[in-house]
XYZ file of C-alpha atoms in Angstrom:
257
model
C 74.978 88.053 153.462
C 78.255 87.189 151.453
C 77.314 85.729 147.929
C 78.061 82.788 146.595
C 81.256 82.297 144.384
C 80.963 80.498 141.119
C 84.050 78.609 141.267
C 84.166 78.588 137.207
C 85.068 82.786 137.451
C 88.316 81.334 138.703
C 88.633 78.456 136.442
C 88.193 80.407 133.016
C 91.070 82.183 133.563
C 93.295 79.462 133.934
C 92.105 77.949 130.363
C 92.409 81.089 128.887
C 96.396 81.595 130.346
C 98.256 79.963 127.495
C 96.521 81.811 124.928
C 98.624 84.805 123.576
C 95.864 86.579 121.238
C 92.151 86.672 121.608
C 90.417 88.159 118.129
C 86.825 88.279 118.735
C 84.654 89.238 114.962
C 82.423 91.358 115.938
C 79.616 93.199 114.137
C 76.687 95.136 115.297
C 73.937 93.109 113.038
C 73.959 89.340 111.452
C 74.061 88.446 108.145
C 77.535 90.073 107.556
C 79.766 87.144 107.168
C 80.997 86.582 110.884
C 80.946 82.913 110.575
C 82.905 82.804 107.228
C 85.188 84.983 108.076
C 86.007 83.639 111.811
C 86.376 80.488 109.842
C 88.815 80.777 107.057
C 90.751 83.347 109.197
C 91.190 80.297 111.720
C 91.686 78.432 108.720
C 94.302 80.662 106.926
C 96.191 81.304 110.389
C 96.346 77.228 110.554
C 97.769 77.485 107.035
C 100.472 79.761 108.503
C 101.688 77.332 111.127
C 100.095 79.089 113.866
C 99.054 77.603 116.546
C 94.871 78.590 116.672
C 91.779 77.557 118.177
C 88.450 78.531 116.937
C 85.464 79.174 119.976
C 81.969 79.511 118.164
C 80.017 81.509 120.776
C 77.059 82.017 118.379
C 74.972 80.007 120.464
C 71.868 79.912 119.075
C 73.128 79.561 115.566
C 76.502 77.746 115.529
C 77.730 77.149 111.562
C 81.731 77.013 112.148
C 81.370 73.587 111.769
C 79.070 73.725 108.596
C 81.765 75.767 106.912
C 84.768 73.419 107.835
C 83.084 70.489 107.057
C 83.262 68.533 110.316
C 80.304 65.778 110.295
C 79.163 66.053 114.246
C 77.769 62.763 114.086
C 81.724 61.635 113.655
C 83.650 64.119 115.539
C 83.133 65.088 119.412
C 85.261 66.419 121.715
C 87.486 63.943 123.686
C 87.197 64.291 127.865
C 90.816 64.444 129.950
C 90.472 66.037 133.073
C 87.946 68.898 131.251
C 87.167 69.032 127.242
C 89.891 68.979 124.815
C 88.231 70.839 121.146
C 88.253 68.574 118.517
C 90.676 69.305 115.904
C 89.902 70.289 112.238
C 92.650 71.219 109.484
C 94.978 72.154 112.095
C 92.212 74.146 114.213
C 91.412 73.343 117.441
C 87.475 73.636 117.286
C 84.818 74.434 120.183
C 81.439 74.942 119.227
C 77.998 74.098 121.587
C 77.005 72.310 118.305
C 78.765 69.379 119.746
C 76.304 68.662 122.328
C 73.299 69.870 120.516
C 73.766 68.434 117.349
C 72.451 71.056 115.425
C 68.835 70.904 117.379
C 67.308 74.454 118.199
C 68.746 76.091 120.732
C 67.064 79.331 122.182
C 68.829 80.244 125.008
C 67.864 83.606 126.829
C 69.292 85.408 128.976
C 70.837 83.613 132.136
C 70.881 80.343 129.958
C 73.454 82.352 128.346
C 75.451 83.669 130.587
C 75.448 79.662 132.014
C 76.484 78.078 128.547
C 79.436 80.274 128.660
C 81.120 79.847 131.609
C 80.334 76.291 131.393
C 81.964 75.790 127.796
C 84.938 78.472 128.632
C 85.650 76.545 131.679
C 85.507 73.231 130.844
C 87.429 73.854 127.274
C 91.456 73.146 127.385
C 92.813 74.971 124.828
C 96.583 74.594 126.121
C 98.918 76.955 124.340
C 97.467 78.981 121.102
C 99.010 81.721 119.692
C 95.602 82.895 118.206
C 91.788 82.400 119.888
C 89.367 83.501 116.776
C 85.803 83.749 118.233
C 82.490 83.552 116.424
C 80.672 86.124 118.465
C 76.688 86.477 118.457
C 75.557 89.704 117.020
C 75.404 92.462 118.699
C 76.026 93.912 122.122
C 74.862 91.040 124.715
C 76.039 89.127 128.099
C 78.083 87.137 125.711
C 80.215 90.048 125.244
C 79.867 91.349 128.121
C 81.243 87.999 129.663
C 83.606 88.430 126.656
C 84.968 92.001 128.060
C 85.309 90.252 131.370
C 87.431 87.518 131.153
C 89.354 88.466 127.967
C 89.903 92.093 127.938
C 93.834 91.515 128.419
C 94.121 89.690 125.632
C 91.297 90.971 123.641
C 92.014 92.621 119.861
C 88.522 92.604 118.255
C 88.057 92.213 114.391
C 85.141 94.430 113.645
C 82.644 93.416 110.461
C 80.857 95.211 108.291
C 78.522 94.984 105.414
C 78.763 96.865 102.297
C 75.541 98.945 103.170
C 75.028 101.868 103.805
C 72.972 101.026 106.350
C 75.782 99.809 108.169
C 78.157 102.689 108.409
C 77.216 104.759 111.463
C 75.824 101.398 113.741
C 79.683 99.749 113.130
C 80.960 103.292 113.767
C 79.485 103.223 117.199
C 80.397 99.926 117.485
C 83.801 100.805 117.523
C 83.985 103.785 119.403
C 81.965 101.631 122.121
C 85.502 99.475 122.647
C 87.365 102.432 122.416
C 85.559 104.151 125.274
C 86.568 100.965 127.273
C 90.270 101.028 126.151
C 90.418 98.163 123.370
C 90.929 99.245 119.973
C 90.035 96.953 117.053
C 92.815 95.810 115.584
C 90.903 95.870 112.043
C 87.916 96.057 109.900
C 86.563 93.940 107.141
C 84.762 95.356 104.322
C 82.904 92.354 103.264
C 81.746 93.459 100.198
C 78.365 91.811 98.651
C 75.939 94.029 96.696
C 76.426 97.625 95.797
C 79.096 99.089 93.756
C 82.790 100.273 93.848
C 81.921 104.137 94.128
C 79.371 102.507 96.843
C 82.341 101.038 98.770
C 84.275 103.828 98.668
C 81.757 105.762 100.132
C 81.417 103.075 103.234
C 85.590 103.420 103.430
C 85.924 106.864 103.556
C 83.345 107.151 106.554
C 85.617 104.416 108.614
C 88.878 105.880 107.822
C 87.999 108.874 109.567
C 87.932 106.955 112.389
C 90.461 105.329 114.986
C 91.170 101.833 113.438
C 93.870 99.675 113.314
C 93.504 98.800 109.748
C 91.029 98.169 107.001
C 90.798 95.080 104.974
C 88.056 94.462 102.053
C 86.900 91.184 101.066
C 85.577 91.129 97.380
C 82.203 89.104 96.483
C 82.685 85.712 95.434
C 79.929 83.755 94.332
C 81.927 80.357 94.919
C 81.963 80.430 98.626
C 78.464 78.757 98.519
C 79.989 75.817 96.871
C 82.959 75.610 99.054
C 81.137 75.641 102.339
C 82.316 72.381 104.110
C 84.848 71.595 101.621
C 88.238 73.393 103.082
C 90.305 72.608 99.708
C 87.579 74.703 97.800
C 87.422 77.348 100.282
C 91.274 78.102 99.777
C 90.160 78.920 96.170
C 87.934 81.283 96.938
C 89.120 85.561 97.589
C 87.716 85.571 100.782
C 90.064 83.181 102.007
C 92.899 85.500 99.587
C 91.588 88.106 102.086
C 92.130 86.685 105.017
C 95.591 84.767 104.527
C 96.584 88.845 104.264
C 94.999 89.730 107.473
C 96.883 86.326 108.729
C 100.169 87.369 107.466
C 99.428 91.174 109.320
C 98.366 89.365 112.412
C 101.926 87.283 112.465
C 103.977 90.325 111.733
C 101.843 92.623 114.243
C 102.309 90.239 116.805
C 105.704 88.883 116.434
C 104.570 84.914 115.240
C 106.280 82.673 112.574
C 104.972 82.062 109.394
């Protein structure tokens, strides 16, 4: 018995064609600063005069819209022959908090696996030089799904706490792409409590691995404050981090700045 096709396999690819570079964060726990960092990254790229999108596929917790400030009750993505993302400082924004409106949403799953192909192929993203993702924690079928219909494009950013605790689950982490033939194309140090002979304890254990490059992000106690604000969040050294990962990423892949 032949199975039945889902005819949105063969429609993700065709929203995905016009995108040049798909950076995934990625981390093996939560709590680690995915969101932020997907977010001023986006935001800092956008600052650059890149062309980016931003895909939150933290589906049962979706903040990129907290941190940017867009009020959902306002903005919502405008329909033309699919969804076109609504657009946010120069980012073109996707998030499944558009049609929840921040309401619970506990997928499981298959209800997973469903919300993504339906978002991915319903999502017209046009031409992007950069796709940042917000990815769930973990290893799930959202990164599975991820591996599938990305890999080509597919340079992951890989995130990790300033823990010790951390060290040897991100170091898996990233040998896990590497068995599979994607190397990251960096790590963030995002650097909250502990020390500076504590964080160069955490760095020397992931420079002995295979990684593009290593970034660290210092504390800053104002990016509470500057959530939904993006003038205040340009203040902040995270987003110093980041516009030096942005200016790396332009360089590494050949894009005006």
């Amino acid at each position: 018995m032949m199975r039945n096709e889902d005819p949105r396999d063969n429609t993700i690819p065709i929203r995905l064609k016009e995108i040049s570079v798909i950076l995934p964060a990625v981390s093996y726990k939560g709590g680690v600063g995915k969101t932020t960092i997907s977010s001023l990254l986006a935001l800092s790229l956008a600052d650059s005069g890149a062309s980016v999108g931003l895909l939150d596929l933290d589906f049962t917790n979706p903040s990129t819209h907290l941190v940017l400030g867009l009020d959902l009750n306002v903005a919502m993505p405008r329909e033309d022959k699919g969804i076109l993302p609504v657009e946010v400082e120069g980012i073109k924004l996707m998030t499944l908090a558009f049609f929840t409106k921040n309401n619970p949403t506990p997928l499981r799953g298959k209800e997973l696996n469903e919300a993504f192909k339906e978002i991915l192929s319903i999502t017209i993203w046009g031409k992007l030089d950069f796709l940042v993702i917000d990815m769930p924690p973990g290893l799930s079928d959202i990164t599975l799904n991820v591996l599938r219909f990305m890999k080509e494009k597919l340079y992951p950013l890989v995130i990790s706490s300033s823990s010790k605790l951390s060290i040897h689950p991100t170091i898996n982490l990233i040998r896990m792409f590497s068995e599979i033939g994607i190397l990251p194309i960096a790590l963030i140090l995002n650097e909250g409590a502990g020390s500076p002979k504590l964080y160069s304890e955490i760095l020397d254990a992931y420079q002995k691995e295979n990684i593009g490059k290593i970034f660290r992000i210092e504390r800053d106690d104002r990016i509470e404050n500057a959530y939904g604000n993006p003038d205040l969040l340009r203040k902040t050294t995270v987003y110093a981090a980041l516009k030096q990962l942005s200016r790396d990423l332009l360089a590494t892949f050949g894009k005006k700045s």
